[in-house]
C-alpha positions as a Python dict, from the first residue, in 0.01 Angstrom:
ca = {
    (1, 'L'): (0, 0, 0),
    (2, 'L'): (269, 234, 66),
    (3, 'A'): (443, 153, -271),
    (4, 'D'): (191, 293, -390),
    (5, 'L'): (183, 612, -294),
    (6, 'G'): (503, 642, -276),
    (7, 'A'): (569, 709, 96),
    (8, 'R'): (769, 441, 174),
    (9, 'R'): (1071, 660, 117),
    (10, 'E'): (872, 962, 355),
    (11, 'L'): (823, 741, 599),
    (12, 'A'): (1140, 614, 706),
    (13, 'E'): (1321, 962, 637),
    (14, 'A'): (1002, 1086, 914),
    (15, 'L'): (1164, 856, 1172),
    (16, 'L'): (1532, 1155, 1136),
    (17, 'W'): (1219, 1476, 1284),
    (18, 'A'): (942, 1278, 1389),
    (19, 'T'): (878, 1310, 1773),
    (20, 'D'): (889, 1003, 2038),
    (21, 'P'): (439, 948, 2045),
    (22, 'H'): (434, 906, 1663),
    (23, 'L'): (766, 676, 1593),
    (24, 'E'): (559, 384, 1690),
    (25, 'G'): (293, 387, 1424),
    (26, 'I'): (584, 563, 1151),
    (27, 'V'): (808, 167, 1225),
    (28, 'A'): (523, -23, 1258),
    (29, 'A'): (370, 20, 927),
    (30, 'L'): (773, 54, 762),
    (31, 'V'): (746, -297, 925),
    (32, 'N'): (414, -387, 741),
    (33, 'E'): (611, -343, 425),
    (34, 'G'): (814, -680, 510),
    (35, 'V'): (1154, -687, 332),
    (36, 'V'): (1113, -419, 30),
    (37, 'A'): (1141, -108, 332),
    (38, 'S'): (1500, -303, 393),
    (39, 'A'): (1627, -48, 130),
    (40, 'V'): (1442, 309, 299),
    (41, 'L'): (1594, 192, 615),
    (42, 'I'): (1935, 194, 517),
    (43, 'D'): (1923, 508, 359),
    (44, 'A'): (1749, 694, 659),
    (45, 'L'): (2036, 522, 789),
    (46, 'L'): (2290, 699, 568),
    (47, 'K'): (2151, 1002, 661),
    (48, 'A'): (2055, 972, 998),
    (49, 'S'): (2291, 1215, 1261),
    (50, 'P'): (2412, 1084, 1531),
    (51, 'E'): (2142, 1187, 1784),
    (52, 'R'): (1889, 1037, 1557),
    (53, 'L'): (2130, 729, 1481),
    (54, 'P'): (1926, 512, 1778),
    (55, 'V'): (1608, 562, 1696),
    (56, 'V'): (1656, 440, 1310),
    (57, 'L'): (1960, 173, 1419),
    (58, 'R'): (1582, 13, 1672),
    (59, 'A'): (1362, 32, 1344),
    (60, 'V'): (1622, -162, 1136),
    (61, 'G'): (1579, -467, 1462),
    (62, 'A'): (1247, -422, 1464),
    (63, 'L'): (1227, -523, 1071),
    (64, 'K'): (1429, -834, 1161),
    (65, 'A'): (1264, -930, 1418),
    (66, 'R'): (944, -943, 1163),
    (67, 'T'): (1206, -1065, 868),
    (68, 'D'): (1496, -1187, 758),
    (69, 'I'): (1697, -898, 562),
    (70, 'A'): (2064, -936, 682),
    (71, 'R'): (2121, -1044, 274),
    (72, 'Q'): (1979, -688, 223),
    (73, 'I'): (2179, -590, 481),
    (74, 'D'): (2540, -718, 327),
    (75, 'E'): (2410, -613, -24),
    (76, 'A'): (2417, -221, 91),
    (77, 'Y'): (2778, -295, 279),
    (78, 'R'): (2903, -371, -50),
    (79, 'A'): (2827, -106, -253),
    (80, 'A'): (2896, 199, 20),
    (81, 'R'): (3153, 443, -106),
    (82, 'N'): (3318, 535, 239),
    (83, 'R'): (3425, 412, 585),
    (84, 'D'): (3147, 650, 776),
    (85, 'D'): (2853, 499, 605),
    (86, 'R'): (3055, 106, 584),
    (87, 'E'): (3061, 136, 992),
    (88, 'R'): (2666, 256, 1068),
    (89, 'I'): (2554, -80, 835),
    (90, 'E'): (2797, -268, 1036),
    (91, 'Q'): (2607, -115, 1313),
    (92, 'A'): (2279, -206, 1156),
    (93, 'M'): (2412, -587, 1066),
    (94, 'E'): (2496, -635, 1529),
    (95, 'V'): (2155, -477, 1577),
    (96, 'D'): (1975, -755, 1769),
    (97, 'A'): (1610, -827, 1644),
    (98, 'A'): (1293, -686, 1837),
    (99, 'P'): (1037, -450, 1822),
    (100, 'Y'): (1041, -155, 1874),
    (101, 'A'): (1014, -9, 2188),
    (102, 'E'): (1143, 401, 2305),
    (103, 'P'): (1392, 351, 2530),
    (104, 'R'): (1326, 426, 2927),
    (105, 'G'): (1432, 783, 2974),
    (106, 'E'): (1612, 682, 3288),
    (107, 'P'): (1963, 645, 3279),
    (108, 'P'): (2208, 328, 3314),
    (109, 'A'): (2285, 284, 3747),
    (110, 'E'): (2704, 411, 3681),
    (111, 'H'): (2702, 323, 4151),
    (112, 'V'): (2540, 74, 4380),
    (113, 'T'): (2629, 115, 4738),
    (114, 'E'): (2491, -32, 5032),
    (115, 'A'): (2249, 120, 5279),
    (116, 'A'): (2370, 93, 5694),
    (117, 'A'): (2300, -272, 5821),
    (118, 'G'): (2028, -394, 5864),
    (119, 'E'): (1867, -143, 5566),
    (120, 'Q'): (1816, -238, 5248),
    (121, 'P'): (2021, -136, 4953),
    (122, 'A'): (1944, 152, 4741),
    (123, 'N'): (2039, 224, 4411),
    (124, 'V'): (2200, 579, 4334),
    (125, 'L'): (2243, 738, 4025),
    (126, 'L'): (2380, 980, 3840),
    (127, 'E'): (2275, 1181, 3577),
    (128, 'E'): (2367, 1496, 3394),
    (129, 'P'): (2163, 1774, 3534),
    (130, 'P'): (1948, 1966, 3402),
    (131, 'A'): (1971, 2230, 3116),
    (132, 'E'): (1813, 2473, 3388),
    (133, 'A'): (2188, 2362, 3574),
    (134, 'E'): (2331, 2362, 3232),
    (135, 'D'): (2298, 2784, 3229),
    (136, 'A'): (2445, 2815, 3541),
    (137, 'A'): (2718, 2654, 3508),
    (138, 'E'): (2815, 2881, 3157),
    (139, 'H'): (2789, 3234, 3492),
    (140, 'G'): (3013, 3081, 3636),
    (141, 'T'): (2851, 2854, 3900),
    (142, 'E'): (3005, 2532, 3948),
    (143, 'K'): (2914, 2211, 3750),
    (144, 'G'): (2875, 1898, 3917),
    (145, 'R'): (2624, 1573, 3894),
    (146, 'W'): (2320, 1526, 4019),
    (147, 'L'): (2263, 1249, 4205),
    (148, 'R'): (1925, 1089, 4252),
    (149, 'L'): (1837, 848, 4523),
    (150, 'F'): (1596, 517, 4394),
    (151, 'D'): (1511, 382, 4812),
    (152, 'R'): (1314, 13, 4717),
    (153, 'R'): (1195, 42, 5108),
    (154, 'S'): (802, 39, 5096),
    (155, 'S'): (677, 390, 5265),
}
């Protein structure tokens, strides 16, 4: 259906700018197209900015979960003309086949501490300061890491 409308390429390129609530529907439409969507997804992968690269890679993983596109990725790798394109296509080769899902908003745990004896351990997550703190850092105040404490004890 999308080929008849000429919308496959437009959908793949929408991954480069669309906001989170719309991405899952765009990926679902591309995945429903099957193996023919691999070409436009690879084109989008090569055009993606570093910030949007994970979005396109998750879409490739979703397509891999639906159909085998290893041959199409291999052909794109052989046809790639520069090192940067090959590196991105290698990332597409290595991405796991999994349904498309938005990443969680929580940062990964970088440090876990043990609570005092007799208490359950608490996870301490280190995260970047919000934009307001970055603005303050530019105006001379010290930029520090914010600690966010997640305590598993019931309230």
